Coordinates of C-alpha atoms and ligand atoms in Angstrom, one line a residue:
M373 CA 72.5 166.6 75.8
K374 CA 70.8 165.6 79.1
Q375 CA 67.6 164.9 77.2
R376 CA 69.4 162.7 74.7
L377 CA 70.9 160.6 77.6
L378 CA 67.6 160.4 79.4
R379 CA 65.9 159.1 76.3
Q380 CA 68.4 156.3 76.2
I381 CA 67.2 154.8 79.5
P382 CA 65.3 151.7 78.5
P383 CA 61.8 151.3 79.9
I384 CA 61.5 148.9 82.9
H385 CA 59.6 146.2 80.9
E386 CA 62.3 146.1 78.4
L387 CA 65.0 145.8 81.1
Q388 CA 63.1 142.9 82.6
K389 CA 63.4 141.0 79.4
D390 CA 67.2 141.5 79.3
E391 CA 69.5 138.5 79.7
A392 CA 71.2 140.3 82.6
Y393 CA 68.0 140.6 84.5
I394 CA 67.0 137.0 84.0
T395 CA 70.4 135.9 85.2
L396 CA 70.1 138.1 88.4
L397 CA 66.6 136.7 89.0
K398 CA 67.9 133.1 88.9
S399 CA 71.1 133.8 90.9
G400 CA 69.4 135.2 93.9
D401 CA 66.3 133.1 94.0
L402 CA 64.4 136.3 94.7
S403 CA 60.9 137.4 93.7
D404 CA 60.3 139.3 90.5
D405 CA 58.7 142.0 92.6
L406 CA 61.7 142.7 94.8
L407 CA 64.1 142.7 91.8
T408 CA 61.8 145.0 89.9
E409 CA 61.9 147.4 92.8
W410 CA 65.7 147.4 92.8
L411 CA 65.6 147.8 89.1
Q412 CA 63.5 150.9 89.5
E413 CA 65.8 152.3 92.1
A414 CA 68.8 151.7 89.9
V415 CA 67.1 153.5 87.0
A416 CA 66.3 156.4 89.3
E417 CA 69.9 156.5 90.4
V418 CA 71.2 156.7 86.8
R419 CA 68.6 159.3 85.9
S420 CA 69.7 161.5 88.8
Q421 CA 73.3 161.1 87.8
I422 CA 72.4 162.3 84.3
L423 CA 70.4 165.2 85.7
N424 CA 73.1 166.3 88.1
E425 CA 75.7 166.0 85.3
I426 CA 77.8 163.5 87.1
W427 CA 77.2 160.9 84.4
T428 CA 80.4 159.6 82.7
E429 CA 79.8 159.2 79.0
E430 CA 82.0 156.1 78.7
A431 CA 79.7 153.8 80.6
S432 CA 76.8 152.2 78.9
I433 CA 73.5 153.2 80.5
K434 CA 72.1 149.7 80.5
E435 CA 75.3 148.3 82.0
S436 CA 75.3 150.8 84.8
I437 CA 71.7 150.0 85.7
F438 CA 72.5 146.3 86.0
T439 CA 75.7 147.0 87.9
A440 CA 73.7 149.0 90.5
V441 CA 71.1 146.1 90.7
S442 CA 73.8 143.5 91.3
A443 CA 75.5 145.7 93.9
R444 CA 72.1 145.8 95.7
L445 CA 71.8 142.1 95.4
S446 CA 75.2 141.4 97.0
K447 CA 74.4 143.8 99.8
H448 CA 71.2 141.8 100.4
F449 CA 73.2 138.6 101.0
D450 CA 75.8 140.3 103.1
Y451 CA 75.4 140.4 106.9
T452 CA 76.4 143.5 108.9
L453 CA 77.5 141.3 111.8
K454 CA 80.3 139.2 110.3
K455 CA 83.3 137.1 111.1
V456 CA 86.5 138.8 112.0
I457 CA 89.9 137.2 112.2
N458 CA 91.5 138.7 115.3
G459 CA 95.2 139.2 114.8
T460 CA 95.6 141.6 117.7
G461 CA 96.4 139.0 120.3
T462 CA 93.9 140.6 122.7
V463 CA 91.8 137.7 123.9
L464 CA 88.7 139.4 125.3
H465 CA 88.6 142.2 122.7
T466 CA 85.4 144.0 123.7
N467 CA 85.0 145.6 120.2
L468 CA 85.4 142.2 118.6
G469 CA 82.8 140.4 120.7
R470 CA 84.7 139.3 123.8
A471 CA 84.7 135.6 124.4
I472 CA 84.5 132.9 121.7
L473 CA 82.2 130.0 122.8
S474 CA 83.4 126.5 123.5
E475 CA 82.3 123.7 121.2
Q476 CA 80.0 122.3 123.8
A477 CA 78.4 125.8 124.2
I478 CA 77.9 126.1 120.5
K479 CA 76.2 122.7 120.3
Q480 CA 73.8 123.6 123.1
V481 CA 73.0 126.9 121.4
I482 CA 72.0 125.0 118.3
V483 CA 69.9 122.6 120.3
A484 CA 68.1 125.5 121.9
A485 CA 67.6 127.3 118.6
T486 CA 66.5 124.5 116.5
S487 CA 64.1 122.6 118.8
Y488 CA 61.5 123.2 121.5
S489 CA 63.0 123.0 125.0
N490 CA 62.0 122.8 128.6
L491 CA 62.9 126.5 129.0
E492 CA 60.0 127.1 131.4
Y493 CA 58.6 123.7 131.7
G494 CA 59.2 121.2 134.5
L495 CA 59.5 117.9 132.8
E496 CA 59.1 115.9 136.1
E497 CA 55.9 117.8 137.1
G498 CA 54.6 118.2 133.5
A499 CA 53.8 121.8 134.4
R500 CA 55.1 125.3 134.1
G501 CA 58.7 125.6 135.4
S502 CA 61.2 128.4 135.9
R503 CA 64.0 129.4 133.6
H504 CA 66.0 130.4 136.7
A505 CA 66.0 126.8 137.9
L506 CA 67.7 125.7 134.7
I507 CA 71.0 127.4 135.4
E508 CA 71.0 127.8 139.2
D509 CA 72.3 124.4 140.2
I510 CA 75.3 124.5 137.9
V511 CA 76.2 128.1 139.1
K512 CA 75.9 126.8 142.7
E513 CA 78.1 123.8 141.9
V514 CA 81.0 125.8 140.4
T515 CA 80.9 128.8 142.8
G516 CA 79.8 127.2 146.0
A517 CA 77.0 129.8 146.3
E518 CA 73.8 129.1 148.2
A519 CA 71.7 130.5 145.3
A520 CA 72.2 132.2 142.0
M521 CA 70.4 133.8 139.0
V522 CA 71.4 135.1 135.6
V523 CA 70.6 138.4 133.9
N524 CA 71.5 140.1 130.6
N525 CA 75.0 141.3 131.5
N526 CA 77.0 142.3 134.5
A527 CA 76.0 145.9 134.2
A528 CA 72.4 144.8 134.5
A529 CA 73.3 142.6 137.5
V530 CA 74.9 145.6 139.3
Y531 CA 71.9 147.8 138.5
F532 CA 69.5 145.1 139.7
V533 CA 71.3 144.5 143.0
L534 CA 71.5 148.2 143.7
T535 CA 67.9 149.0 142.9
A536 CA 66.4 146.0 144.5
F537 CA 68.2 146.4 147.8
A538 CA 69.3 150.0 148.1
K539 CA 66.8 152.2 146.3
G540 CA 66.4 155.4 148.3
R541 CA 69.1 154.3 150.7
E542 CA 72.8 154.6 151.0
V543 CA 75.5 152.4 149.5
I544 CA 79.0 152.9 150.8
V545 CA 81.8 152.6 148.3
S546 CA 85.5 153.4 148.6
R547 CA 86.7 156.3 146.3
G548 CA 89.4 154.0 145.1
E549 CA 86.8 151.7 143.6
L550 CA 84.6 154.2 141.8
V551 CA 85.7 153.0 138.4
E552 CA 84.6 153.5 134.8
I553 CA 84.6 150.4 132.6
G554 CA 84.8 150.7 128.8
G555 CA 83.5 154.2 128.7
S556 CA 79.8 153.5 129.2
F557 CA 79.7 151.9 132.6
R558 CA 80.5 154.0 135.6
V559 CA 79.8 152.8 139.1
S560 CA 78.6 156.3 140.2
S561 CA 76.2 156.6 137.2
I562 CA 74.7 153.2 137.5
M563 CA 74.2 153.9 141.2
E564 CA 72.4 157.2 140.4
E565 CA 70.2 155.4 137.8
S566 CA 69.3 152.7 140.3
G567 CA 68.0 155.2 142.8
A568 CA 70.6 154.2 145.5
H569 CA 72.5 157.0 147.1
L570 CA 76.3 156.8 146.8
K571 CA 78.3 157.5 149.9
E572 CA 81.9 157.8 149.0
I573 CA 84.5 157.1 151.6
G574 CA 88.3 157.2 151.9
T575 CA 90.6 158.6 149.2
T576 CA 91.6 157.4 145.7
N577 CA 94.7 155.6 147.1
K578 CA 93.7 154.7 150.7
T579 CA 90.5 153.5 152.4
H580 CA 90.6 152.1 155.9
Y581 CA 88.3 149.8 157.9
K582 CA 87.5 152.8 160.2
D583 CA 86.2 154.7 157.1
Y584 CA 83.6 152.0 156.6
E585 CA 82.8 151.8 160.2
A586 CA 82.3 155.6 160.6
A587 CA 80.1 155.9 157.4
I588 CA 77.5 153.3 158.4
S589 CA 74.3 154.8 159.6
C590 CA 70.6 153.9 159.7
E591 CA 70.4 155.1 156.1
T592 CA 72.9 152.5 155.0
A593 CA 71.6 149.5 153.0
M594 CA 74.8 148.1 151.6
L595 CA 78.6 148.1 151.6
M596 CA 79.7 147.7 148.0
K597 CA 83.1 146.5 146.8
V598 CA 84.0 146.9 143.2
H599 CA 86.8 144.9 141.7
T600 CA 88.9 147.5 139.9
S601 CA 89.3 145.3 136.8
N602 CA 90.8 147.8 134.4
F603 CA 93.3 149.8 136.4
K604 CA 95.7 149.3 139.2
T605 CA 96.7 151.7 142.0
I606 CA 100.3 151.2 143.0
G607 CA 102.6 152.7 145.5
F608 CA 101.1 154.3 148.7
T609 CA 97.8 152.5 148.7
S610 CA 95.5 150.5 151.0
A611 CA 92.1 149.0 150.6
V612 CA 89.9 146.9 152.9
E613 CA 89.3 143.4 151.6
S614 CA 85.8 142.0 151.6
K615 CA 86.7 139.3 154.1
D616 CA 87.5 142.1 156.7
L617 CA 84.1 143.7 156.1
T618 CA 81.9 140.6 156.6
K619 CA 81.7 140.9 160.4
L620 CA 81.0 144.6 160.2
A621 CA 78.2 144.1 157.7
K622 CA 76.6 141.4 159.8
E623 CA 76.8 143.4 163.0
K624 CA 75.2 146.5 161.4
E625 CA 72.7 144.3 159.4
V626 CA 73.7 145.7 156.0
I627 CA 74.4 143.8 152.8
L628 CA 77.9 143.2 151.7
Y629 CA 78.1 143.1 147.9
E630 CA 81.1 142.7 145.6
D631 CA 81.0 143.5 141.9
L632 CA 83.7 141.1 140.7
G633 CA 83.7 142.3 137.0
S634 CA 85.4 139.3 135.4
G635 CA 84.8 136.7 138.0
A636 CA 87.4 134.0 137.6
L637 CA 86.3 130.4 138.0
Y638 CA 89.7 129.1 136.9
D639 CA 92.8 130.0 138.8
L640 CA 95.1 131.5 136.2
S641 CA 97.7 132.5 138.8
Q642 CA 98.9 128.8 138.8
H643 CA 100.2 129.7 135.3
G644 CA 101.8 132.9 136.7
I645 CA 99.0 135.0 135.2
G646 CA 97.5 137.8 137.3
D647 CA 95.8 137.5 140.7
E648 CA 92.1 137.7 139.9
P649 CA 89.9 136.9 142.9
H650 CA 88.3 133.5 142.5
V651 CA 84.5 133.6 142.8
S652 CA 84.2 130.8 145.2
E653 CA 86.9 132.2 147.5
V654 CA 85.1 135.6 147.7
L655 CA 81.8 133.8 148.5
A656 CA 83.4 131.6 151.1
Q657 CA 84.7 134.7 152.9
G658 CA 81.1 135.6 153.7
V659 CA 80.2 138.2 151.1
D660 CA 76.4 138.2 150.7
L661 CA 76.3 138.7 147.0
V662 CA 78.7 138.8 144.1
T663 CA 78.1 139.6 140.4
F664 CA 80.3 138.9 137.4
S665 CA 80.2 138.8 133.6
G666 CA 79.6 135.7 131.5
D667 CA 81.8 136.8 128.6
K668 CA 84.9 137.9 130.3
L669 CA 87.3 135.4 131.9
L670 CA 84.5 132.9 132.2
G671 CA 84.6 132.6 128.4
G672 CA 80.9 132.2 127.9
P673 CA 78.0 134.2 126.4
Q674 CA 77.1 137.7 127.4
A675 CA 75.4 137.4 130.8
G676 CA 75.5 138.8 134.3
I677 CA 75.7 136.2 137.1
I678 CA 74.4 137.0 140.5
A679 CA 75.4 134.5 143.2
G680 CA 75.2 134.4 147.0
S681 CA 72.6 134.4 149.8
K682 CA 69.4 132.4 149.1
K683 CA 67.3 134.9 151.0
L684 CA 68.5 137.8 148.8
I685 CA 68.4 135.9 145.5
D686 CA 64.8 134.8 146.3
R687 CA 63.9 138.4 146.6
L688 CA 65.5 139.2 143.2
K689 CA 63.7 136.3 141.5
K690 CA 60.3 137.8 142.6
H691 CA 61.3 141.3 141.6
Q692 CA 59.5 142.8 138.5
L693 CA 62.9 143.6 137.0
A694 CA 63.8 139.9 136.8
R695 CA 61.5 139.7 133.8
V696 CA 62.9 142.8 132.3
L697 CA 66.5 141.7 132.6
R698 CA 66.1 138.0 131.8
V699 CA 68.3 136.2 129.3
D700 CA 67.1 134.2 126.3
K701 CA 67.3 130.4 125.8
M702 CA 70.3 130.5 123.6
T703 CA 72.3 132.4 126.3
L704 CA 71.1 129.9 129.0
A705 CA 72.2 127.0 126.8
A706 CA 75.6 128.4 126.1
L707 CA 76.1 129.4 129.7
E708 CA 75.1 126.1 131.1
A709 CA 77.6 124.3 128.8
T710 CA 80.3 126.8 129.6
L711 CA 79.9 126.4 133.4
K712 CA 79.8 122.6 133.1
S713 CA 83.4 122.7 131.8
Y714 CA 84.4 124.2 135.2
I715 CA 83.3 121.2 137.3
D716 CA 86.8 120.0 136.6
S717 CA 89.4 122.7 136.2
N718 CA 91.5 120.6 133.8
T719 CA 88.5 120.2 131.6
A720 CA 87.9 124.0 131.7
L721 CA 91.4 124.6 130.4
K722 CA 91.0 122.1 127.6
E723 CA 87.5 123.3 126.5
I724 CA 87.2 127.0 127.1
P725 CA 88.9 128.9 124.2
T726 CA 89.4 132.1 126.3
L727 CA 91.4 130.1 128.9
K728 CA 93.4 128.2 126.2
M729 CA 94.3 131.5 124.4
I730 CA 95.3 133.2 127.7
V731 CA 97.7 130.4 128.7
K732 CA 99.0 129.7 125.2
S733 CA 102.8 129.8 125.6
K734 CA 105.2 132.1 123.8
E735 CA 106.8 129.0 122.2
E736 CA 103.6 127.7 120.8
I737 CA 102.8 131.1 119.3
K738 CA 106.3 131.2 117.8
Q739 CA 105.8 127.8 116.2
E740 CA 102.4 128.7 114.9
S741 CA 103.7 132.0 113.4
E742 CA 106.6 130.1 111.7
Q743 CA 104.2 127.5 110.3
F744 CA 102.1 130.2 108.9
T745 CA 105.0 132.2 107.5
S746 CA 106.2 129.1 105.6
M747 CA 102.8 129.1 103.7
L748 CA 103.2 132.8 102.6
S749 CA 104.5 133.6 99.1
K750 CA 108.1 134.6 98.9
E751 CA 107.5 138.3 98.1
W752 CA 106.6 139.1 101.6
N753 CA 109.2 140.5 104.0
S754 CA 108.6 138.8 107.3
E755 CA 110.2 138.8 110.7
L756 CA 109.3 137.6 114.2
I757 CA 109.7 139.9 117.2
E758 CA 109.1 139.4 120.9
D759 CA 106.2 141.4 122.3
F760 CA 103.2 141.2 124.6
S761 CA 99.5 140.4 124.2
M762 CA 96.7 141.6 126.5
V763 CA 93.9 139.7 128.1
G764 CA 91.5 142.6 127.3
G765 CA 87.9 143.2 128.3
G766 CA 89.2 145.5 131.0
T767 CA 90.5 142.4 132.7
M768 CA 94.0 142.1 134.3
P769 CA 95.4 145.3 132.8
D770 CA 98.7 144.9 134.5
V771 CA 99.2 141.4 133.0
Q772 CA 101.4 141.3 129.9
L773 CA 101.3 137.9 128.2
E774 CA 104.6 137.2 126.5
T775 CA 104.2 136.6 122.8
W776 CA 105.8 136.7 119.3
L777 CA 104.5 139.1 116.7
L778 CA 104.7 138.3 113.0
L779 CA 105.7 141.5 111.2
L780 CA 104.8 141.6 107.5
S781 CA 105.6 144.2 104.8
H782 CA 105.6 144.1 101.1
P783 CA 108.0 145.9 98.7
N784 CA 105.3 147.2 96.4
K785 CA 102.5 148.0 98.8
K786 CA 101.9 150.6 101.5
T787 CA 101.3 148.9 104.9
Q788 CA 98.4 151.2 105.8
E789 CA 96.6 150.4 102.5
M790 CA 96.9 146.7 103.1
I791 CA 95.7 147.0 106.7
E792 CA 92.6 148.8 105.5
A793 CA 92.0 146.3 102.7
L794 CA 92.3 143.5 105.2
R795 CA 89.7 145.1 107.4
L796 CA 87.3 145.8 104.6
G797 CA 87.4 142.5 102.8
E798 CA 85.7 139.2 103.3
T799 CA 86.7 137.7 105.8
A800 CA 87.6 140.8 107.7
V801 CA 91.0 140.7 109.4
V802 CA 92.0 143.1 112.2
T803 CA 95.7 143.3 113.0
R804 CA 98.1 145.5 114.9
V805 CA 100.6 147.8 113.3
K806 CA 104.2 148.0 114.4
D807 CA 107.1 149.9 112.8
D808 CA 104.9 150.5 109.8
K809 CA 104.4 146.8 109.3
I810 CA 101.4 144.5 109.6
A811 CA 101.7 142.9 113.0
I812 CA 99.9 139.6 113.7
D813 CA 99.7 138.0 117.1
F814 CA 98.8 134.3 116.6
R815 CA 97.6 134.0 120.2
T816 CA 94.1 134.8 119.0
I817 CA 94.2 133.0 115.7
S818 CA 92.9 129.5 115.3
S819 CA 94.7 127.2 112.9
N820 CA 91.3 126.7 111.2
D821 CA 91.7 130.3 110.0
Y822 CA 95.1 130.0 108.4
D823 CA 93.8 129.3 104.9
E824 CA 91.4 132.2 105.0
L825 CA 94.1 134.5 106.5
L826 CA 96.5 133.4 103.8
T827 CA 94.1 134.1 101.0
R828 CA 93.3 137.5 102.3
L829 CA 97.0 138.5 102.7
E830 CA 97.9 137.3 99.2
L831 CA 94.9 139.2 97.9
V832 CA 95.6 142.6 99.5
K833 CA 99.1 142.7 98.2
E834 CA 97.7 142.5 94.7
V835 CA 95.0 145.2 94.7
Ligands
PLP2372 C1 83.1 144.6 133.0 C2 82.6 145.1 134.2 C3 81.3 145.4 134.4 C4 80.3 145.4 133.3 O1 80.1 144.1 132.9 P1 79.3 143.7 131.5 O2 79.2 142.3 131.5 O3 80.2 144.3 130.4 O4 78.0 144.4 131.5 C5 80.9 145.9 135.6 N1 81.7 145.9 136.7 C6 83.0 145.6 136.6 C7 83.9 145.7 137.7 C8 83.5 145.2 135.3 O5 84.8 144.8 135.2

């Protein structure tokens, strides 16, 4: 029986003459060699199915071979990193790639990617230049810093500052600020990795000025403040603000450094949203160095921005690690364009998608949800309920943005099955679930995506 089936497998040269093979060859514009390799793999697959007795008699052998080849072909044209429609309402969803770039940033990325550029070439001098110089002036302009540089991400920036200025020496941190961000970034671990010695002071809920004062010794290199981005201590608490430590740091000749995490350049509190410290305010208070992320509240590409004292930044620029942690030209292009929007804060609000989505009002979201619902076919059960969206990215955890959720269910389909199908299809759609219904928050959905979202929803209710 097995032998009979195995004998039915056509030889490769015969399969190559088949109409189906010729069609595949034309459709993918691929070489004969590659397609032949896939054909051989498909034949081996069918052969092993027959040998392992998992072959189903109904299927034609030749058909199965070509089905396997065309599956391999579609996989070849499929990307692993793909577009997702974010229906969760979480603006800086870390798992979904954090910030979406502004149009200006996207344009600049394309310029950097498609042409040669003055990445490390001084056009005025006609000689080698520095990639740090490209971005420094704009960071200075929007933060008021004396100097600045950019590295791979904020985790890298924290590591760099600690290792460059405190390796083998002590860094004083309040126990209330020894945070873990997103599972893989812990202040204590990054400190250990950097070679700096952590000196914890105070307690989880209270740290006083006198704790800092008492902890400083000749071993101390730095006082480090960490913005507790992703959690809040409430109740019986007290912490010392950076501005109250500047004098102490100067007197004792230690560096005062603050890891700001998100690093706001736009004041969202004017919209009643959170109380994130503004980068320029923190620097104006006399902190020597700050670091913050490019792809959190700033709304740009993944990057870590280090800003502050020129004397210290100059040392970082000359450090061996500056090369190790440097960013590429596309990041620099996107970051420069993003930062330019912040020269005028009205412009920032108009151009930066992250800011636009965060301040999007409940009423706008309701209108958008209603507009979308009117496009859906009548079989869907839909309702709108009041709920909250999150900023995300470990930023402003206590801020709940008021929103409306569109709840969808279908009389003939299980919600869980539809949610899974939405995730697995093309374009992938990630939603929330509420009361066993598909829950979509239009805060994070652009009207450009309505058609695609509609197509996907109408499709998953059918399969
Ligand atoms: C997010 C965050 C980091 C890590 O920043 P990445 O840009 O994700 O590397 C470090 N410190 C704080 C306080 C943060 O909030």
